[in-house]
Amino acid sequence: MAAQMPFLSLIFLIFMAGNCQAHVLPYDYSFTHECLAKPLKPQYGGGIAINPELDEGLMGWTQSCDAKVEHHQQSNGNNYLAASIISANQTSTIKKFHLEEDKLYTFSAWFQVSKGNAYIQAIFMTQTDNITAGWVAAQEGCWTMLKGGLVVNVTGPAELYFKSHDINSTAQIWVDSISIQPFTPQEWKFHQDQSIEKYRKSKLKFHVVDQQNRPVPDATISIKQTRLSFPFGNAISGYILNSTAYQNWFASRFKYTVFENEMKWYFNEQTRGIVDYSVTDAMLQFANSHEIAVCGHTVLWEDRLGHPTWLRDFPLNRSEEYRQLTDSRVNSVMNRYKGEVFHWDVVNENMHHWFIKERIGENSSAIYYKKAHEIDLDALLFLNEYMTLEKSSDRRASTWMYLQKIWELREQGYKGPLGIGLQAHFGPMNLPYVRASIDVLDSVKLPIWISELDINNKTGPDQANRLDQIIRELHAHHAVQGILMWSAISPEGCWKLCLTDQNFNNLDTGDVVDKFIAEWTYSSGLEGKTDSDGYFETLLFHGQYEATLRFGKEPILHKFEVMPNGEGKDEVVVFKICV
């Protein structure tokens, strides 16, 4: 048959995969930060919350005899629960739920305060712990959405109450459209798999026909990925310059990196006025020689300990001199490496710390983001913060605080490119809170990167298992545009997460990373045969590929790229090879 076919064509049709069908309650990724005259309907119809819209008065809610809770109705017909602060800036129990330790719970509700503004914390009190499910910046006169989640470590009763450190003592917390929805681990994984299929892959259709456009069955097509589109990288230390084993281990796995310390001010200028970039230059040369993209970390750092030792006790009353020093630092590092890095962390951790702000002023971050953008117009500038995902009880960098920091930068005059950097230094993990937090941050439609992912090695023997869980969760979320691990190696070991031993043999955690790389890149290759109509279909992760058609005497090689197709567009890309 091959002798009769001097002309073959290999046609690639790329389009978005359809939604998977299964009898699992879909996860609701929706969130709005808009303050509305009337709350939206509760997610999941309220889930296990009875009377979630308070249309039946207080039925199913006040569980405590001292609860100061009332049922009110607005002029627009909206019913809601009004809870008074009774002690220590918190309400009494609003509701008791029976929660199970093997379930994952999403939580959402809409809030308003009767007077002023307040930052409100939703808390579930179990037999062993108080668990923050989420935060919201509530206002007088309109409704704002809280979205979060929780897991519990003991099955039993959990009492819901609310707390605020800044509410007017005579104000009430108004609550409506309350939802708590349980999911099993199997359902949670289904959500992950469904999201990966929808957002990380596209369906690829191969069609093989002869010169007369007749289908060619049983043609073998082999597919090999040459580069993954999803950025997945790891930090490195200067130790890599002196270790061939480190270089080989790293370069065979990662195409993205960030320097652990070697681009920080305290490393580059250990003595005032003596700036040394020799190690930084060498690390950048290593990365460039292996086509590894570098994130610039960090231009400035709000933490006192992030400054050079000679600057950490700089007095507040010498602000102009301090401003000159920081200006010099920004000009020095950014002009040297502009065009060489694709991201810059500009003012690191400016939600937890304020060393720079105390010396320059409230708008110090906006000043340096504007300055950084003027120097490097092509780079994406990031906020970079910890505990936004990791610890639900940390108010300082919780999701609503993060949103407010973004709006503050805009109001202070920085209008340039901005990214959300989430450090993700995990101890115990609350996956529903992680997913909900990314939903909240996605509402401002800025690029979201996981910038420093690790798992604390002091929180139990299951470090590798928890690493597996969090990588899968983060990669599955459609809003996450890249992941950088924080696992640089030095002769002394690693900060909190090692992937190898000192001889660069994989630990269990390293095997987890390799497993994901193999899964995403099809490292073992893919192969299939065309059907009776000449078609072969498969789902591929977005990336660059080579496909080899074997039929007849000579194989046909074609290079192509699988890319996202946009918001539901039926985009079709056709490639054709003739022999």
Coordinates of C-alpha atoms in Angstrom, one line a residue:
M1 CA 0.0 0.0 0.0
A2 CA 2.9 2.4 0.8
A3 CA 4.2 2.1 -2.8
Q4 CA 0.9 3.5 -4.1
M5 CA 1.1 6.6 -1.9
P6 CA 3.9 9.0 -2.9
F7 CA 2.0 11.8 -1.2
L8 CA 0.9 11.8 2.4
S9 CA -0.2 14.7 4.5
L10 CA -0.1 14.9 8.3
I11 CA -2.8 17.4 9.6
F12 CA -2.8 18.7 13.1
L13 CA -6.1 20.1 14.5
I14 CA -5.7 21.7 17.9
F15 CA -8.7 22.8 19.9
M16 CA -9.8 23.1 23.5
A17 CA -10.9 19.9 25.3
G18 CA -14.5 19.6 26.3
N19 CA -15.6 19.5 29.9
C20 CA -15.4 16.2 31.6
Q21 CA -18.7 14.7 32.6
A22 CA -19.1 13.0 36.0
H23 CA -21.5 12.9 38.9
V24 CA -19.5 15.2 41.1
L25 CA -20.6 18.5 42.4
P26 CA -18.4 21.1 40.5
Y27 CA -16.2 23.4 42.5
D28 CA -17.4 27.0 42.3
Y29 CA -14.3 29.2 41.4
S30 CA -16.3 32.4 41.3
F31 CA -15.6 35.4 43.5
T32 CA -16.2 39.2 43.3
H33 CA -14.5 41.9 45.3
E34 CA -17.2 44.4 44.4
C35 CA -19.3 45.8 47.2
L36 CA -23.0 45.3 46.2
A37 CA -26.3 46.6 47.2
K38 CA -27.6 43.1 47.6
P39 CA -25.6 39.9 48.2
L40 CA -25.4 37.2 45.5
K41 CA -27.0 33.8 46.0
P42 CA -25.1 31.5 48.4
Q43 CA -22.6 29.2 46.6
Y44 CA -23.8 25.5 46.4
G45 CA -27.2 26.7 47.6
G46 CA -25.7 27.1 51.0
G47 CA -24.4 23.5 51.2
I48 CA -25.0 22.1 54.7
A49 CA -26.0 25.5 56.0
I50 CA -29.7 25.6 56.8
N51 CA -31.7 28.7 55.8
P52 CA -28.6 30.3 54.2
E53 CA -30.4 33.4 53.0
L54 CA -32.3 34.0 56.3
D55 CA -35.6 33.9 54.4
E56 CA -37.0 31.8 57.3
G57 CA -35.9 34.2 60.0
L58 CA -33.3 32.9 62.4
M59 CA -34.3 29.2 61.9
G60 CA -31.3 27.1 62.2
W61 CA -28.9 29.8 63.5
T62 CA -28.7 31.1 67.0
Q63 CA -27.4 28.1 69.1
S64 CA -26.2 29.9 72.2
C65 CA -28.4 31.4 74.9
D66 CA -26.2 34.5 75.1
A67 CA -26.0 35.0 71.4
K68 CA -26.9 38.6 70.5
V69 CA -28.3 37.8 67.0
E70 CA -31.3 39.4 65.3
H71 CA -33.1 38.9 62.0
H72 CA -33.4 42.0 59.8
Q73 CA -34.8 42.9 56.4
Q74 CA -33.6 45.6 54.1
S75 CA -35.9 47.9 52.1
N76 CA -35.1 45.9 49.0
G77 CA -36.5 42.8 50.6
N78 CA -33.1 41.2 51.5
N79 CA -33.1 39.2 54.7
Y80 CA -30.0 39.0 56.8
L81 CA -28.5 38.0 60.2
A82 CA -27.3 40.9 62.5
A83 CA -24.8 39.8 65.1
S84 CA -23.5 42.1 67.9
I85 CA -20.0 42.0 69.3
I86 CA -20.3 40.7 72.9
S87 CA -16.7 40.4 74.2
A88 CA -13.1 40.6 73.0
N89 CA -14.3 42.0 69.7
Q90 CA -16.1 38.8 68.8
T91 CA -19.6 37.6 68.4
S92 CA -20.9 34.6 70.3
T93 CA -21.7 31.3 68.6
I94 CA -23.8 31.8 65.5
K95 CA -24.2 28.2 64.5
K96 CA -22.9 24.7 65.3
F97 CA -22.0 22.5 62.5
H98 CA -20.9 18.8 62.6
L99 CA -17.7 18.6 60.6
E100 CA -15.6 15.5 59.6
E101 CA -11.9 15.3 59.6
D102 CA -11.7 13.5 56.3
K103 CA -13.7 16.2 54.4
L104 CA -12.6 19.5 52.8
Y105 CA -14.9 22.4 53.4
T106 CA -15.4 25.5 51.4
F107 CA -16.9 28.5 53.2
S108 CA -18.4 31.7 51.9
A109 CA -20.7 34.5 53.1
W110 CA -21.6 38.1 52.5
F111 CA -20.9 40.8 55.1
Q112 CA -21.8 44.3 55.9
V113 CA -21.3 46.4 59.1
S114 CA -23.9 48.7 60.4
K115 CA -21.4 51.5 61.1
G116 CA -18.1 52.3 59.6
N117 CA -15.7 49.7 58.1
A118 CA -14.2 46.6 59.7
Y119 CA -11.9 43.7 58.8
I120 CA -13.8 40.6 59.8
Q121 CA -12.5 37.1 60.6
A122 CA -14.7 34.0 60.2
I123 CA -13.7 31.3 62.8
F124 CA -14.8 27.7 63.4
M125 CA -14.1 26.6 67.0
T126 CA -13.6 22.8 67.2
Q127 CA -12.9 20.7 70.3
T128 CA -9.2 21.2 69.8
D129 CA -8.6 24.4 67.8
N130 CA -9.9 27.7 66.5
I131 CA -9.7 27.6 62.7
T132 CA -9.9 30.8 60.6
A133 CA -11.9 30.1 57.5
G134 CA -11.4 33.5 55.9
W135 CA -11.3 37.3 56.1
V136 CA -13.3 40.1 54.5
A137 CA -13.0 43.9 54.4
A138 CA -16.6 44.8 55.2
Q139 CA -18.2 48.2 54.8
E140 CA -21.3 50.2 55.8
G141 CA -23.9 50.5 53.1
C142 CA -23.1 47.5 50.8
W143 CA -22.3 43.8 50.9
T144 CA -18.9 42.2 50.5
M145 CA -18.0 38.6 49.9
L146 CA -15.8 36.4 52.1
K147 CA -14.5 33.3 50.5
G148 CA -12.3 30.7 52.3
G149 CA -12.3 27.2 53.5
L150 CA -11.1 24.8 56.2
V151 CA -10.2 21.3 57.3
V152 CA -10.5 20.0 60.8
N153 CA -8.3 17.5 62.7
V154 CA -11.2 16.0 64.7
T155 CA -14.7 14.9 63.8
G156 CA -17.4 16.6 65.9
P157 CA -19.1 19.9 66.5
A158 CA -17.6 23.2 65.2
E159 CA -19.0 26.5 66.3
L160 CA -19.1 29.4 63.8
Y161 CA -18.5 32.9 65.1
F162 CA -17.0 36.2 63.8
K163 CA -14.3 38.5 65.1
S164 CA -13.1 42.0 64.3
H165 CA -10.3 44.0 66.0
D166 CA -11.3 47.3 64.4
I167 CA -15.1 47.3 64.5
N168 CA -17.0 50.2 66.1
S169 CA -18.1 48.9 69.6
T170 CA -21.7 49.8 68.9
A171 CA -21.8 48.3 65.4
Q172 CA -23.3 45.0 64.3
I173 CA -21.9 42.5 61.8
W174 CA -24.5 41.7 59.2
V175 CA -24.2 38.3 57.4
D176 CA -26.1 36.8 54.5
S177 CA -25.8 34.1 51.8
I178 CA -23.9 31.8 54.0
S179 CA -22.5 28.6 52.6
I180 CA -20.4 25.7 53.9
Q181 CA -19.9 22.8 51.4
P182 CA -18.1 19.6 52.2
F183 CA -16.1 17.6 49.5
T184 CA -14.4 14.2 49.8
P185 CA -10.8 13.9 48.9
Q186 CA -11.9 12.0 45.8
E187 CA -14.2 14.8 44.7
W188 CA -11.4 17.4 45.4
K189 CA -9.0 15.4 43.2
F190 CA -11.7 15.2 40.5
H191 CA -11.8 19.1 40.5
Q192 CA -8.0 19.2 40.1
D193 CA -8.1 16.7 37.2
Q194 CA -10.9 18.5 35.5
S195 CA -9.2 21.8 35.8
I196 CA -5.9 20.4 34.4
E197 CA -7.8 18.9 31.5
K198 CA -9.5 22.2 30.7
Y199 CA -6.7 24.7 31.3
R200 CA -3.4 22.9 31.0
K201 CA -4.1 20.8 28.0
S202 CA -5.6 21.0 24.6
K203 CA -7.0 18.2 22.4
L204 CA -4.8 17.4 19.5
K205 CA -6.2 15.6 16.4
F206 CA -3.9 14.0 13.8
H207 CA -5.4 13.2 10.4
V208 CA -3.4 11.2 7.9
V209 CA -4.6 11.1 4.3
D210 CA -3.2 10.1 1.0
Q211 CA -2.9 12.2 -2.2
Q212 CA -6.6 11.7 -2.9
N213 CA -7.5 12.7 0.6
R214 CA -8.4 9.1 1.5
P215 CA -7.8 8.2 5.2
V216 CA -4.8 6.1 6.0
P217 CA -5.5 3.7 8.9
D218 CA -2.8 2.1 11.2
A219 CA -0.2 4.8 10.7
T220 CA 2.0 5.1 13.8
I221 CA 2.4 8.6 15.3
S222 CA 5.0 9.1 18.0
I223 CA 4.9 12.3 20.1
K224 CA 7.7 13.8 22.1
Q225 CA 7.6 17.1 24.1
T226 CA 10.6 19.3 23.7
R227 CA 9.6 22.1 26.1
L228 CA 6.8 22.5 28.7
S229 CA 4.9 25.8 28.5
F230 CA 3.9 25.9 32.2
P231 CA 6.8 27.5 34.0
F232 CA 8.1 25.2 36.7
G233 CA 11.4 26.0 38.4
N234 CA 13.5 25.9 41.5
A235 CA 15.8 28.2 43.4
I236 CA 19.6 27.8 43.2
S237 CA 22.5 29.0 45.4
G238 CA 26.0 30.0 44.6
Y239 CA 27.1 26.5 45.4
I240 CA 26.0 25.4 41.9
L241 CA 29.0 27.2 40.5
N242 CA 31.4 24.8 42.2
S243 CA 29.5 21.6 41.7
T244 CA 29.1 19.8 38.4
A245 CA 26.8 17.3 40.0
Y246 CA 24.5 20.1 41.1
Q247 CA 24.6 21.7 37.7
N248 CA 23.7 18.5 35.9
W249 CA 20.9 17.6 38.3
F250 CA 19.4 21.1 38.0
A251 CA 19.7 21.7 34.3
S252 CA 18.2 18.3 33.4
R253 CA 15.0 19.3 35.2
F254 CA 14.3 23.0 35.3
K255 CA 14.0 25.9 32.8
Y256 CA 13.2 28.6 35.4
T257 CA 15.1 29.7 38.5
V258 CA 15.5 32.3 41.2
F259 CA 18.6 33.0 43.2
E260 CA 18.2 32.2 46.9
N261 CA 20.3 35.1 48.2
E262 CA 22.8 36.2 45.5
M263 CA 20.8 39.0 44.0
K264 CA 19.8 40.5 47.4
W265 CA 21.2 43.8 48.6
Y266 CA 22.9 42.4 51.7
F267 CA 24.8 39.9 49.4
N268 CA 25.8 42.4 46.7
E269 CA 26.9 45.2 49.1
Q270 CA 28.2 43.6 52.3
T271 CA 30.4 46.7 52.9
R272 CA 29.0 50.1 52.3
G273 CA 30.1 51.5 48.9
I274 CA 31.7 48.2 47.8
V275 CA 29.3 46.5 45.4
D276 CA 30.2 43.0 44.2
Y277 CA 28.2 41.2 41.5
S278 CA 30.8 38.5 40.6
V279 CA 28.8 35.6 42.0
T280 CA 25.5 36.9 40.7
D281 CA 27.0 37.3 37.2
A282 CA 28.4 33.8 37.2
M283 CA 25.1 32.3 38.3
L284 CA 23.3 34.3 35.5
Q285 CA 25.9 33.0 33.0
F286 CA 25.2 29.4 34.1
A287 CA 21.5 30.0 33.7
N288 CA 21.9 31.6 30.3
S289 CA 24.1 28.8 29.1
H290 CA 21.4 26.3 29.8
E291 CA 18.5 28.4 28.6
I292 CA 17.1 28.8 32.1
A293 CA 15.0 32.0 32.7
V294 CA 15.8 33.9 35.9
C295 CA 13.5 35.8 38.3
G296 CA 15.1 38.8 39.9
H297 CA 14.8 38.5 43.7
T298 CA 14.9 41.0 45.2
V299 CA 15.5 44.7 44.5
L300 CA 14.6 45.9 47.9
W301 CA 13.2 44.3 51.1
E302 CA 11.0 45.9 53.7
D303 CA 12.3 43.6 56.4
R304 CA 15.1 45.2 58.5
L305 CA 17.0 41.9 58.3
G306 CA 16.8 42.0 54.5
H307 CA 19.1 45.0 54.5
P308 CA 22.9 44.9 54.6
T309 CA 24.1 44.7 58.2
W310 CA 25.6 48.2 58.0
L311 CA 22.1 49.6 57.2
R312 CA 19.9 47.7 59.6
D313 CA 20.1 50.3 62.4
F314 CA 19.9 53.4 60.1
P315 CA 18.1 56.2 62.1
L316 CA 14.7 57.4 61.1
N317 CA 15.8 61.1 61.2
R318 CA 18.2 60.7 58.2
S319 CA 15.5 59.8 55.6
E320 CA 17.1 61.8 52.8
E321 CA 20.4 59.9 53.1
Y322 CA 18.5 56.6 53.3
R323 CA 16.5 57.5 50.2
Q324 CA 19.8 58.2 48.3
L325 CA 21.1 54.7 49.4
T326 CA 18.0 52.9 48.3
D327 CA 17.9 54.9 45.0
S328 CA 21.5 53.9 44.4
R329 CA 20.7 50.2 45.1
V330 CA 17.7 50.2 42.7
N331 CA 19.7 51.9 39.9
S332 CA 22.7 49.6 40.4
V333 CA 21.0 46.2 40.3
M334 CA 18.3 46.9 37.9
N335 CA 20.4 48.6 35.3
R336 CA 22.9 45.8 35.5
Y337 CA 20.4 43.0 34.9
K338 CA 17.6 44.6 33.0
G339 CA 16.7 42.4 30.0
E340 CA 18.5 39.5 31.8
V341 CA 15.6 38.7 34.1
F342 CA 11.9 38.3 33.3
H343 CA 10.5 39.2 36.7
W344 CA 11.5 41.5 39.5
D345 CA 10.5 41.3 43.1
V346 CA 10.7 45.0 43.8
V347 CA 9.8 45.7 47.5
N348 CA 9.8 42.3 49.1
E349 CA 7.3 41.5 51.9
N350 CA 5.8 45.0 52.2
M351 CA 2.7 43.7 53.9
H352 CA 4.5 42.2 56.9
H353 CA 7.3 44.8 57.2
W354 CA 7.8 48.5 57.0
F355 CA 11.5 49.4 57.4
I356 CA 11.6 51.4 54.2
K357 CA 8.1 52.9 54.6
E358 CA 9.2 54.3 58.1
R359 CA 12.1 56.1 56.5
I360 CA 10.7 57.3 53.2
G361 CA 6.9 57.5 53.7
E362 CA 3.6 55.8 53.1
N363 CA 4.0 55.8 49.3
S364 CA 7.5 54.3 49.4
S365 CA 6.5 51.1 47.6
A366 CA 4.7 53.0 44.8
I367 CA 7.8 55.2 44.4
Y368 CA 10.1 52.2 43.8
Y369 CA 7.7 50.3 41.6
K370 CA 7.5 53.3 39.3
K371 CA 11.2 53.7 39.4
A372 CA 11.7 50.0 38.6
H373 CA 9.3 50.1 35.7
E374 CA 11.1 53.1 34.3
I375 CA 14.4 51.2 34.3
D376 CA 13.1 47.9 33.0
L377 CA 10.0 48.5 30.8
D378 CA 9.8 44.9 29.7
A379 CA 9.9 43.1 33.1
L380 CA 6.9 42.1 35.1
L381 CA 7.1 43.6 38.6
F382 CA 5.9 41.5 41.5
L383 CA 4.6 41.9 45.0
N384 CA 6.1 39.0 46.9
E385 CA 4.6 38.0 50.2
Y386 CA 4.3 35.1 52.6
M387 CA 1.3 33.6 54.6
T388 CA -1.3 34.6 52.1
L389 CA -1.9 30.9 51.3
E390 CA -0.1 29.2 54.2
K391 CA -1.7 30.4 57.4
S392 CA -5.3 31.5 57.3
S393 CA -5.1 33.3 60.7
D394 CA -2.4 35.7 59.5
R395 CA -4.3 39.0 58.9
R396 CA -1.4 41.1 57.6
A397 CA -1.1 39.4 54.2
S398 CA -4.5 37.7 54.0
T399 CA -6.2 37.9 50.6
W400 CA -8.2 41.1 51.3
M401 CA -5.1 42.8 52.6
Y402 CA -3.3 41.7 49.4
L403 CA -6.1 43.2 47.3
Q404 CA -5.9 46.4 49.3
K405 CA -2.1 46.6 48.8
I406 CA -2.7 46.3 45.1
W407 CA -5.3 49.1 45.1
E408 CA -3.1 51.2 47.4
L409 CA -0.2 51.0 44.8
R410 CA -2.6 52.1 42.1
E411 CA -4.0 54.9 44.1
Q412 CA -0.5 56.1 44.9
G413 CA 0.4 56.4 41.2
Y414 CA 1.9 53.1 40.1
K415 CA 0.0 52.1 36.9
G416 CA 2.5 49.7 35.4
P417 CA 2.6 45.9 35.1
L418 CA 2.1 44.1 38.4
G419 CA 2.2 40.5 39.4
I420 CA 1.0 38.6 42.5
G421 CA 3.8 36.6 44.1
L422 CA 2.8 34.0 46.7
Q423 CA 5.7 32.5 48.6
A424 CA 3.9 29.3 49.8
H425 CA 6.1 28.2 52.7
F426 CA 3.8 25.5 54.0
G427 CA 3.7 23.7 57.4
P428 CA 0.2 22.2 57.9
M429 CA -1.9 22.7 54.8
N430 CA -5.5 23.9 54.4
L431 CA -6.2 23.1 50.7
P432 CA -9.7 24.6 50.6
Y433 CA -8.3 27.9 52.0
V434 CA -5.5 27.8 49.4
R435 CA -7.9 27.3 46.5
A436 CA -10.3 29.9 47.7
S437 CA -7.5 32.4 48.3
I438 CA -6.3 32.1 44.7
D439 CA -9.9 32.5 43.6
V440 CA -10.1 35.8 45.6
L441 CA -6.8 37.1 44.2
D442 CA -7.7 36.1 40.6
S443 CA -10.6 38.6 40.8
V444 CA -8.2 41.5 39.9
K445 CA -6.9 39.6 36.9
L446 CA -3.2 40.0 37.5
P447 CA -0.6 37.3 36.8
I448 CA -0.3 35.0 39.8
W449 CA 2.9 33.0 40.5
I450 CA 3.9 30.7 43.3
S451 CA 7.3 32.2 44.0
E452 CA 8.9 30.2 46.8
L453 CA 7.2 26.8 47.4
D454 CA 8.4 24.5 50.1
I455 CA 7.2 22.3 52.9
N456 CA 8.6 22.6 56.4
N457 CA 10.5 19.5 57.3
K458 CA 9.7 19.9 61.0
T459 CA 5.9 19.3 60.6
G460 CA 5.9 15.5 60.3
P461 CA 7.2 12.6 58.4
D462 CA 4.9 13.0 55.4
Q463 CA 6.8 15.9 53.8
A464 CA 6.9 14.2 50.3
N465 CA 3.2 13.4 50.5
R466 CA 2.3 17.0 51.4
L467 CA 4.5 18.3 48.6
D468 CA 2.7 16.1 46.2
Q469 CA -0.7 17.4 47.4
I470 CA 0.3 21.1 47.2
I471 CA 2.0 20.9 43.8
R472 CA -1.0 19.2 42.3
E473 CA -3.4 21.8 43.9
L474 CA -1.4 24.8 42.7
H475 CA -0.8 23.5 39.2
A476 CA -4.4 22.6 38.8
H477 CA -5.7 26.1 39.5
H478 CA -6.2 27.9 36.2
A479 CA -5.1 31.3 37.6
V480 CA -1.6 30.1 38.6
Q481 CA 0.8 31.0 35.8
G482 CA 4.0 29.5 37.2
I483 CA 5.6 27.7 40.2
L484 CA 9.1 28.2 41.6
M485 CA 10.3 25.8 44.3
W486 CA 12.4 27.1 47.2
S487 CA 14.8 24.3 47.5
A488 CA 18.3 25.6 46.8
I489 CA 21.2 23.4 48.0
S490 CA 24.3 24.5 49.8
P491 CA 27.1 22.6 51.6
E492 CA 25.1 23.1 54.8
G493 CA 21.9 21.6 53.3
C494 CA 18.7 23.4 52.4
W495 CA 16.5 25.9 54.2
K496 CA 13.4 23.7 54.9
L497 CA 13.0 21.5 51.8
C498 CA 15.7 19.3 50.3
L499 CA 15.0 17.4 47.1
T500 CA 18.3 15.5 47.1
D501 CA 21.0 14.4 49.5
Q502 CA 24.5 16.1 49.4
N503 CA 25.5 13.7 46.6
F504 CA 22.5 14.8 44.5
N505 CA 20.6 11.6 44.8
N506 CA 16.9 12.1 45.0
L507 CA 15.1 12.0 48.3
D508 CA 11.4 11.1 48.3
T509 CA 10.6 14.8 47.8
G510 CA 12.8 14.8 44.7
D511 CA 11.0 11.8 43.4
V512 CA 7.7 13.8 43.8
V513 CA 9.1 16.6 41.7
D514 CA 10.4 14.2 39.0
K515 CA 7.0 12.5 38.9
F516 CA 5.3 15.7 38.1
I517 CA 7.9 16.7 35.5
A518 CA 7.5 13.3 33.8
E519 CA 3.7 13.6 33.9
W520 CA 3.6 17.1 32.4
T521 CA 6.3 16.5 29.8
Y522 CA 5.4 12.9 28.7
S523 CA 9.1 12.0 29.3
S524 CA 8.4 8.4 28.2
G525 CA 6.8 9.7 25.0
L526 CA 3.3 9.0 23.5
E527 CA 2.5 6.8 20.6
G528 CA -0.7 5.9 18.8
K529 CA -2.2 4.6 15.6
T530 CA -4.7 6.2 13.3
D531 CA -8.2 4.7 13.2
S532 CA -10.1 3.5 10.2
D533 CA -10.8 7.2 9.3
G534 CA -7.2 8.2 9.5
Y535 CA -7.5 9.9 12.9
F536 CA -5.5 9.8 16.1
E537 CA -6.6 12.0 19.0
T538 CA -5.0 12.8 22.3
L539 CA -4.9 15.5 25.0
L540 CA -1.5 17.1 25.4
F541 CA -0.1 19.6 28.0
H542 CA 0.7 22.9 26.4
G543 CA 4.2 23.0 25.1
Q544 CA 6.5 22.5 22.2
Y545 CA 6.5 19.0 20.5
E546 CA 7.9 16.8 17.8
A547 CA 5.6 14.2 16.1
T548 CA 6.9 11.4 13.9
L549 CA 4.7 9.7 11.4
R550 CA 5.8 6.2 10.5
F551 CA 4.1 4.8 7.4
G552 CA 5.9 3.6 4.4
K553 CA 9.7 3.9 3.9
E554 CA 10.6 7.2 5.4
P555 CA 9.3 8.7 8.7
I556 CA 7.9 12.2 8.6
L557 CA 9.0 14.6 11.4
H558 CA 7.0 17.7 12.3
K559 CA 7.5 20.3 15.1
F560 CA 4.5 22.0 16.5
E561 CA 3.3 23.9 19.6
V562 CA 0.2 23.2 21.6
M563 CA -1.2 26.4 23.1
P564 CA -4.2 27.6 25.1
N565 CA -7.1 28.6 22.8
G566 CA -8.5 31.4 24.8
E567 CA -11.9 31.8 26.4
G568 CA -13.9 29.1 24.7
K569 CA -12.9 30.0 21.1
D570 CA -13.0 27.2 18.5
E571 CA -9.5 28.2 17.3
V572 CA -8.1 25.7 14.8
V573 CA -4.4 25.5 13.8
V574 CA -3.5 23.3 10.8
F575 CA 0.0 22.0 10.0
K576 CA 0.7 20.1 6.8
I577 CA 3.7 18.1 5.5
C578 CA 4.0 16.6 2.1
V579 CA 6.3 13.8 0.9

